[in-house]
Short mmCIF file of C-alpha atoms in Angstrom, two decimals:
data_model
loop_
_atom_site.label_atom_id
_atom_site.label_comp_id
_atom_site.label_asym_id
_atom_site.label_seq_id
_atom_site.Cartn_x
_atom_site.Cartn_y
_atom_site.Cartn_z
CA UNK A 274 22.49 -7.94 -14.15
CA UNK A 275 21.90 -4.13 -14.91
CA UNK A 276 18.84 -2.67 -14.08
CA UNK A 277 18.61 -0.73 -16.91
CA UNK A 278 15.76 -2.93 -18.79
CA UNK A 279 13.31 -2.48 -16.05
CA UNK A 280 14.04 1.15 -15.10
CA UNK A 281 13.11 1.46 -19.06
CA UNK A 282 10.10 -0.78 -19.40
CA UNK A 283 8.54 1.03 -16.19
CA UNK A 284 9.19 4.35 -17.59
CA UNK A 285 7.41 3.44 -20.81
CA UNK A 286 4.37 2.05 -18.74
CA UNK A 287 4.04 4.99 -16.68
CA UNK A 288 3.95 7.31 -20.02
CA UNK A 289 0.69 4.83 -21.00
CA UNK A 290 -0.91 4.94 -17.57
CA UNK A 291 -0.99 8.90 -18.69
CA UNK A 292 -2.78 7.88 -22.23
CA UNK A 293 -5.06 5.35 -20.07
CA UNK A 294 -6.20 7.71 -18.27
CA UNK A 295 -6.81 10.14 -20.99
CA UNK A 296 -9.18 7.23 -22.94
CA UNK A 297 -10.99 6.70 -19.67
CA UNK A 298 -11.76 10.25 -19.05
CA UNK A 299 -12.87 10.19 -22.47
CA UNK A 300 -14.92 7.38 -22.57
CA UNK A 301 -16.47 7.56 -19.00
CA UNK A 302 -17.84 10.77 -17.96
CA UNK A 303 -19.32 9.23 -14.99
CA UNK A 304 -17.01 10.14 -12.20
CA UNK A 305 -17.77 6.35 -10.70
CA UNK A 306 -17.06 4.56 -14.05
CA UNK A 307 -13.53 6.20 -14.18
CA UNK A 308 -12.52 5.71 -10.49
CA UNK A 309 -13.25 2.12 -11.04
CA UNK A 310 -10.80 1.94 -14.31
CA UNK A 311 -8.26 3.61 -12.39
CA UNK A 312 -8.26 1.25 -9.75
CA UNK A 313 -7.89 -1.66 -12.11
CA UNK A 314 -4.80 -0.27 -13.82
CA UNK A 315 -2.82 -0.34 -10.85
CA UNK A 316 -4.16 -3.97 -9.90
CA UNK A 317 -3.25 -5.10 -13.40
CA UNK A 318 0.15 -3.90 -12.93
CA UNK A 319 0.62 -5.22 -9.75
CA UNK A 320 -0.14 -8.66 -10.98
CA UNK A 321 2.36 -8.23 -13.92
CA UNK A 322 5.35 -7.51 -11.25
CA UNK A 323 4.69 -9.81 -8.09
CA UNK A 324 4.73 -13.24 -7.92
CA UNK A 325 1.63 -15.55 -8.12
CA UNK A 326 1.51 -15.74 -4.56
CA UNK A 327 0.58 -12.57 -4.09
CA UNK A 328 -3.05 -12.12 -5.75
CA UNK A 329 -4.45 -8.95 -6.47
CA UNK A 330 -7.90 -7.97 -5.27
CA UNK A 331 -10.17 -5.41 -3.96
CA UNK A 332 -13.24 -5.14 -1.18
CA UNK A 333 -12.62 -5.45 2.70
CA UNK A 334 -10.73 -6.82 5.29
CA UNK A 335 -11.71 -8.38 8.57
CA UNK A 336 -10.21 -9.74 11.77
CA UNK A 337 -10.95 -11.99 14.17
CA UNK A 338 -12.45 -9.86 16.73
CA UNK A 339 -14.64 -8.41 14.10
CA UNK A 340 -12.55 -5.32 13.06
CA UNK A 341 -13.39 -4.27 9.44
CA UNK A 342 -11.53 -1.70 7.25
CA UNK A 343 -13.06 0.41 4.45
CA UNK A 344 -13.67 -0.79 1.03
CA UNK A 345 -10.07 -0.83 -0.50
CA UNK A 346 -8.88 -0.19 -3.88
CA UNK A 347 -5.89 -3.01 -4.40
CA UNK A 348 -5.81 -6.12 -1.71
CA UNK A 349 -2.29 -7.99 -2.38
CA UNK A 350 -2.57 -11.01 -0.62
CA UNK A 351 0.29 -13.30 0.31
CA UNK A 352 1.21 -16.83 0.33
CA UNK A 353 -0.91 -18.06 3.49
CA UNK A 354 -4.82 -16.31 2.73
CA UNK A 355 -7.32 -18.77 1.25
CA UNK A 356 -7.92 -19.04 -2.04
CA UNK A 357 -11.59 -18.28 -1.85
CA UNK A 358 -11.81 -14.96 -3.54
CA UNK A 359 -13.64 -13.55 -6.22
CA UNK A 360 -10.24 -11.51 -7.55
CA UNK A 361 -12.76 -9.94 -9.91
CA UNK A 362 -15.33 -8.14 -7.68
CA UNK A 363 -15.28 -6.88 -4.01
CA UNK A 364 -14.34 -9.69 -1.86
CA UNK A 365 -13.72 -10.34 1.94
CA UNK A 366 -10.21 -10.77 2.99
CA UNK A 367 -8.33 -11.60 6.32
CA UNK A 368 -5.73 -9.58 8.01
CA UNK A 369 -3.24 -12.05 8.77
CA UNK A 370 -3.67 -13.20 4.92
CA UNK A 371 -2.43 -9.46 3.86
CA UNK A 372 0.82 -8.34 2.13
CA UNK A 373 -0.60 -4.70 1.63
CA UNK A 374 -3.37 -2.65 0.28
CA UNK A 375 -3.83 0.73 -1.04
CA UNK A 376 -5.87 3.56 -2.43
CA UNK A 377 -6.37 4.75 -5.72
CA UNK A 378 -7.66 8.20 -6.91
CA UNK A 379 -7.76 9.38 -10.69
CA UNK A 380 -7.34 12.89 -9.33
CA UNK A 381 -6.40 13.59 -5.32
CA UNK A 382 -8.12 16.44 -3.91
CA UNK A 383 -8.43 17.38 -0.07
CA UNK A 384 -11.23 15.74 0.99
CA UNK A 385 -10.07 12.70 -0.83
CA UNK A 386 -6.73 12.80 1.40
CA UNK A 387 -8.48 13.20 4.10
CA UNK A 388 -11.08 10.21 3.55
CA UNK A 389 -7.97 7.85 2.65
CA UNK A 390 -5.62 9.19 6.03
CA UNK A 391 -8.82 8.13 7.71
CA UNK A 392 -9.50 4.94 6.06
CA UNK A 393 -5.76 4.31 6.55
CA UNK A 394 -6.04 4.39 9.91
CA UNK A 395 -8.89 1.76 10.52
CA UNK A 396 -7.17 -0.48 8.51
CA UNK A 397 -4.08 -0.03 10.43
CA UNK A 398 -5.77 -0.72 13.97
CA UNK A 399 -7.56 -4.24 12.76
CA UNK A 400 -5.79 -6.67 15.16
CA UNK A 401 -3.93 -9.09 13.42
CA UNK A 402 -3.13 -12.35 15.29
CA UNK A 403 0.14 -13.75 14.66
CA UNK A 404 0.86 -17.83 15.09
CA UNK A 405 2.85 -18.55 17.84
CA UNK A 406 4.78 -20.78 15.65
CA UNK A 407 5.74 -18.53 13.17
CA UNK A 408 9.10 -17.93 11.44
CA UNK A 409 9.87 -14.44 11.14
CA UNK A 410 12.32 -13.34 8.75
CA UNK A 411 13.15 -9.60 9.36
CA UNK A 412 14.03 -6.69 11.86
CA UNK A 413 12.60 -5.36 14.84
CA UNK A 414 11.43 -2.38 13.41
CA UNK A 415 9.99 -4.09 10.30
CA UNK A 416 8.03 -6.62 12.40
CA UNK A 417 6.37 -3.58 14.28
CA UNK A 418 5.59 -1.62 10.90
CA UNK A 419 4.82 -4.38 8.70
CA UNK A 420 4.06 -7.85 10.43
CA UNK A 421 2.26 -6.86 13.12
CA UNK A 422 0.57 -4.22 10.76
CA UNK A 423 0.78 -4.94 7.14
CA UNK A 424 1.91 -1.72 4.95
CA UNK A 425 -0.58 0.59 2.73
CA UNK A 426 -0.12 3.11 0.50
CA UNK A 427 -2.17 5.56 -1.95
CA UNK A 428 -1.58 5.78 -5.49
CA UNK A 429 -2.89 9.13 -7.59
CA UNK A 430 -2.81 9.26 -11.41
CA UNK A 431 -3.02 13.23 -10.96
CA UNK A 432 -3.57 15.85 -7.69
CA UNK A 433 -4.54 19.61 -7.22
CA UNK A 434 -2.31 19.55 -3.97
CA UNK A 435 1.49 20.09 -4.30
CA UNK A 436 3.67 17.27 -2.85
CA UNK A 437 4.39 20.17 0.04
CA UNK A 438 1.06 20.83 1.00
CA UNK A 439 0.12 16.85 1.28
CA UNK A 440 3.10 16.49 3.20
CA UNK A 441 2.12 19.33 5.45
CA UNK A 442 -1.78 17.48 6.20
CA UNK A 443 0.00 13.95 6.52
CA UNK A 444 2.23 15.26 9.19
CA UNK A 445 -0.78 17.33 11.05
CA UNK A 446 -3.08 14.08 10.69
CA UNK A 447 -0.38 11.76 12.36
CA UNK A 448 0.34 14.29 15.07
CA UNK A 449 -3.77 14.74 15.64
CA UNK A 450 -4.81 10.91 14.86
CA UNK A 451 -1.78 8.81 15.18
CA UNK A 452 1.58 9.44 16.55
CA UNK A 453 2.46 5.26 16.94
CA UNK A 454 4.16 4.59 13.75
CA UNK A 455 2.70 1.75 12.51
CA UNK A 456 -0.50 3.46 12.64
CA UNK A 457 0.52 5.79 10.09
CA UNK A 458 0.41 5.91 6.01
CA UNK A 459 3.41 4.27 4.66
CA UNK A 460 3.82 6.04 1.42
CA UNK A 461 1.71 8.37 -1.33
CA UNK A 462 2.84 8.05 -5.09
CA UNK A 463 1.73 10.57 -7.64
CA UNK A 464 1.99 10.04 -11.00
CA UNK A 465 2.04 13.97 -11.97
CA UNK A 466 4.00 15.65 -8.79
CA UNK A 467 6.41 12.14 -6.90
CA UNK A 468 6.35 10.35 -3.84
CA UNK A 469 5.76 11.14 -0.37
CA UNK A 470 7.81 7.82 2.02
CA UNK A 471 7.42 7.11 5.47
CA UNK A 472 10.39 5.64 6.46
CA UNK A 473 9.09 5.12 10.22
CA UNK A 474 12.14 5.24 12.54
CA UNK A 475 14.41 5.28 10.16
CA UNK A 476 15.70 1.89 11.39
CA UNK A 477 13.83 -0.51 9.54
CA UNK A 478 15.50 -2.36 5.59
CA UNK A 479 14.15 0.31 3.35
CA UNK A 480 15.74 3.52 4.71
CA UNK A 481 16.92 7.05 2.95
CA UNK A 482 20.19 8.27 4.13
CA UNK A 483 21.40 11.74 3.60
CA UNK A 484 24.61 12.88 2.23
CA UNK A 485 26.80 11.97 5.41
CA UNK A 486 25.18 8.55 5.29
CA UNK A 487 22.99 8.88 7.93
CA UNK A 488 19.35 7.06 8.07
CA UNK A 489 16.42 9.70 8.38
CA UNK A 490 13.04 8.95 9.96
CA UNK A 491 9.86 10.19 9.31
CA UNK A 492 7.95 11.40 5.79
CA UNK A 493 10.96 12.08 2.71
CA UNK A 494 9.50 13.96 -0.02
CA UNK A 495 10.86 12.77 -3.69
CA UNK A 496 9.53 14.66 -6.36
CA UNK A 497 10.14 13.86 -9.91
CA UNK A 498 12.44 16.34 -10.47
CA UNK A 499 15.19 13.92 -8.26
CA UNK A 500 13.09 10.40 -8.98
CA UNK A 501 11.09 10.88 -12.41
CA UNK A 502 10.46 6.69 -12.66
CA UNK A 503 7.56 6.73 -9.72
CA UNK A 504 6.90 3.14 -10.72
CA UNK A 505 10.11 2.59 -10.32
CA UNK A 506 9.66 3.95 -7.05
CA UNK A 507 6.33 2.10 -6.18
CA UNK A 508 7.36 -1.52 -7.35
CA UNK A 509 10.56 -0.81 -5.43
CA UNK A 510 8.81 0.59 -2.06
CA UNK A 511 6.13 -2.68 -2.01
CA UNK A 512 8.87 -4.94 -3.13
CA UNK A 513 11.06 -3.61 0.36
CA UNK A 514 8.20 -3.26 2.94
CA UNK A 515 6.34 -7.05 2.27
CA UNK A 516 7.92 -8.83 5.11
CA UNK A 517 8.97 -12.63 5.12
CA UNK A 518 7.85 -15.29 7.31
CA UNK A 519 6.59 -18.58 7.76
CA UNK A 520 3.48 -19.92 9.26
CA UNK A 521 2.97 -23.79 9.73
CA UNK A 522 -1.61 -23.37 10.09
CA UNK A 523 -4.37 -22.34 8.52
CA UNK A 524 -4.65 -18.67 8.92
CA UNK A 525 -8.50 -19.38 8.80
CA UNK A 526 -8.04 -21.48 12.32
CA UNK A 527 -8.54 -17.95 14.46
CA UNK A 528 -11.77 -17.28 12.12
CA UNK A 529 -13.06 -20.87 12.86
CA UNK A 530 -12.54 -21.04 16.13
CA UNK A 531 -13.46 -17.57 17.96
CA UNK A 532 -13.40 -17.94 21.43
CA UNK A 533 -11.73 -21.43 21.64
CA UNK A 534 -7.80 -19.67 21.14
CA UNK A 535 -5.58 -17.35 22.87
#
């Protein structure tokens, strides 16, 4: 089946997330108002192209050991997190219950990279407990990056830095903050400049390869010029870094009983 269709249907939605964006700005001044109708954009689309397992929301996310990230923009969930959610307001999530979760800014400025690298990085280091009878269904390098972590990304509708020049504070944040990997952003979409990808070790089921075939590691810079569909891109990126596996318990049971498992 050609891919055509989609690639055409995205690029028609991303051309209307550009007129959404102009109504909001006209009809909310308030700088609050306008973040908040971004945000919901991107979770409506999100529920449009992912199954029903995988429930779109927004507030926090705990662990067991009481870990808690930032208030987050888009929570996907997967198949295993209780259905006790509000998807409509801030909610409380678990870790282990997480497919992804992002970020997203009407307009990206530097102290709003900054805030998000940071945010990033506490949500990275919750501690997610992992059954001991699970199933896993991908690589090594994927089960580092995106079981043991889960993946998260930021998604800008416009930004006053070039793609260079967020590429250039990504790479001096990880070096500073967070040289382990899977402690790092995973990928930055902008709707106005491309995409920024962290493709980790460059061993994982999502890689770029370079003219002689070869897999590179690290953050690939894509601007539109090359990829001009970014949700293309995006639905394509979450699509490749949600991981499979199976769990056979409640993923509540380490919640429940604190101090009673190993």
């Amino acid at each position: 089946m050609s891919r055509e269709p989609l690639i055409q249907k995205l690029s028609i939605i991303q051309k209307q997330f550009q007129l959404k964006l102009d109504e909001i700005r006209e009809t909310h001044q308030h700088k609050g108002n306008k973040g908040s109708n971004v945000e919901q954009i991107i979770r409506d689309f999100l529920k449009v192209y992912f199954p029903s397992d995988n429930k779109i929301g927004q507030g926090e996310i705990i662990d067991s050991d009481g870990g808690i990230s930032n208030q987050i923009d888009v929570i996907m969930t997967n198949a295993y997190h209780p259905h006790i959610n509000d998807l409509s307001q801030p909610s409380l999530y678990f870790i282990e219950g997480i497919a992804c979760a992002g970020e997203v800014k009407s307009i990206l400025n530097s102290e709003g990279l900054t805030t998000i690298l940071s945010n990033c990085l506490r949500y990275k280091n919750l501690n997610l407990r992992l059954s001991k009878e699970m199933m896993i269904h991908s690589n090594p390098s994927d089960t580092k990056r995106f079981i043991e972590k889960r993946p998260y990304f930021l998604f800008a509708f416009e930004s006053q830095l070039t793609l260079n020049t967020i590429f250039e504070r990504v790479s001096e944040f990880i070096n500073q903050n967070c040289k382990e990997i899977r402690q790092q952003i995973d990928a930055i979409f902008l709707l106005d400049r491309g995409a920024i990808i962290n493709f980790g070790d460059g061993q994982g089921s999502f890689q770029f390869r370079d003219p002689q075939g070869k897999s590179l590691p690290g953050l690939i810079i894509r601007p539109l010029e090359i990829e001009p569909n970014l949700l293309f891109s995006f639905v394509t990126w979450i699509s490749a870094v949600i991981q499979r596996f199976t769990i056979y318990n409640n993923v509540l049971i380490h919640y429940l009983m604190k101090g009673q498992m190993s």
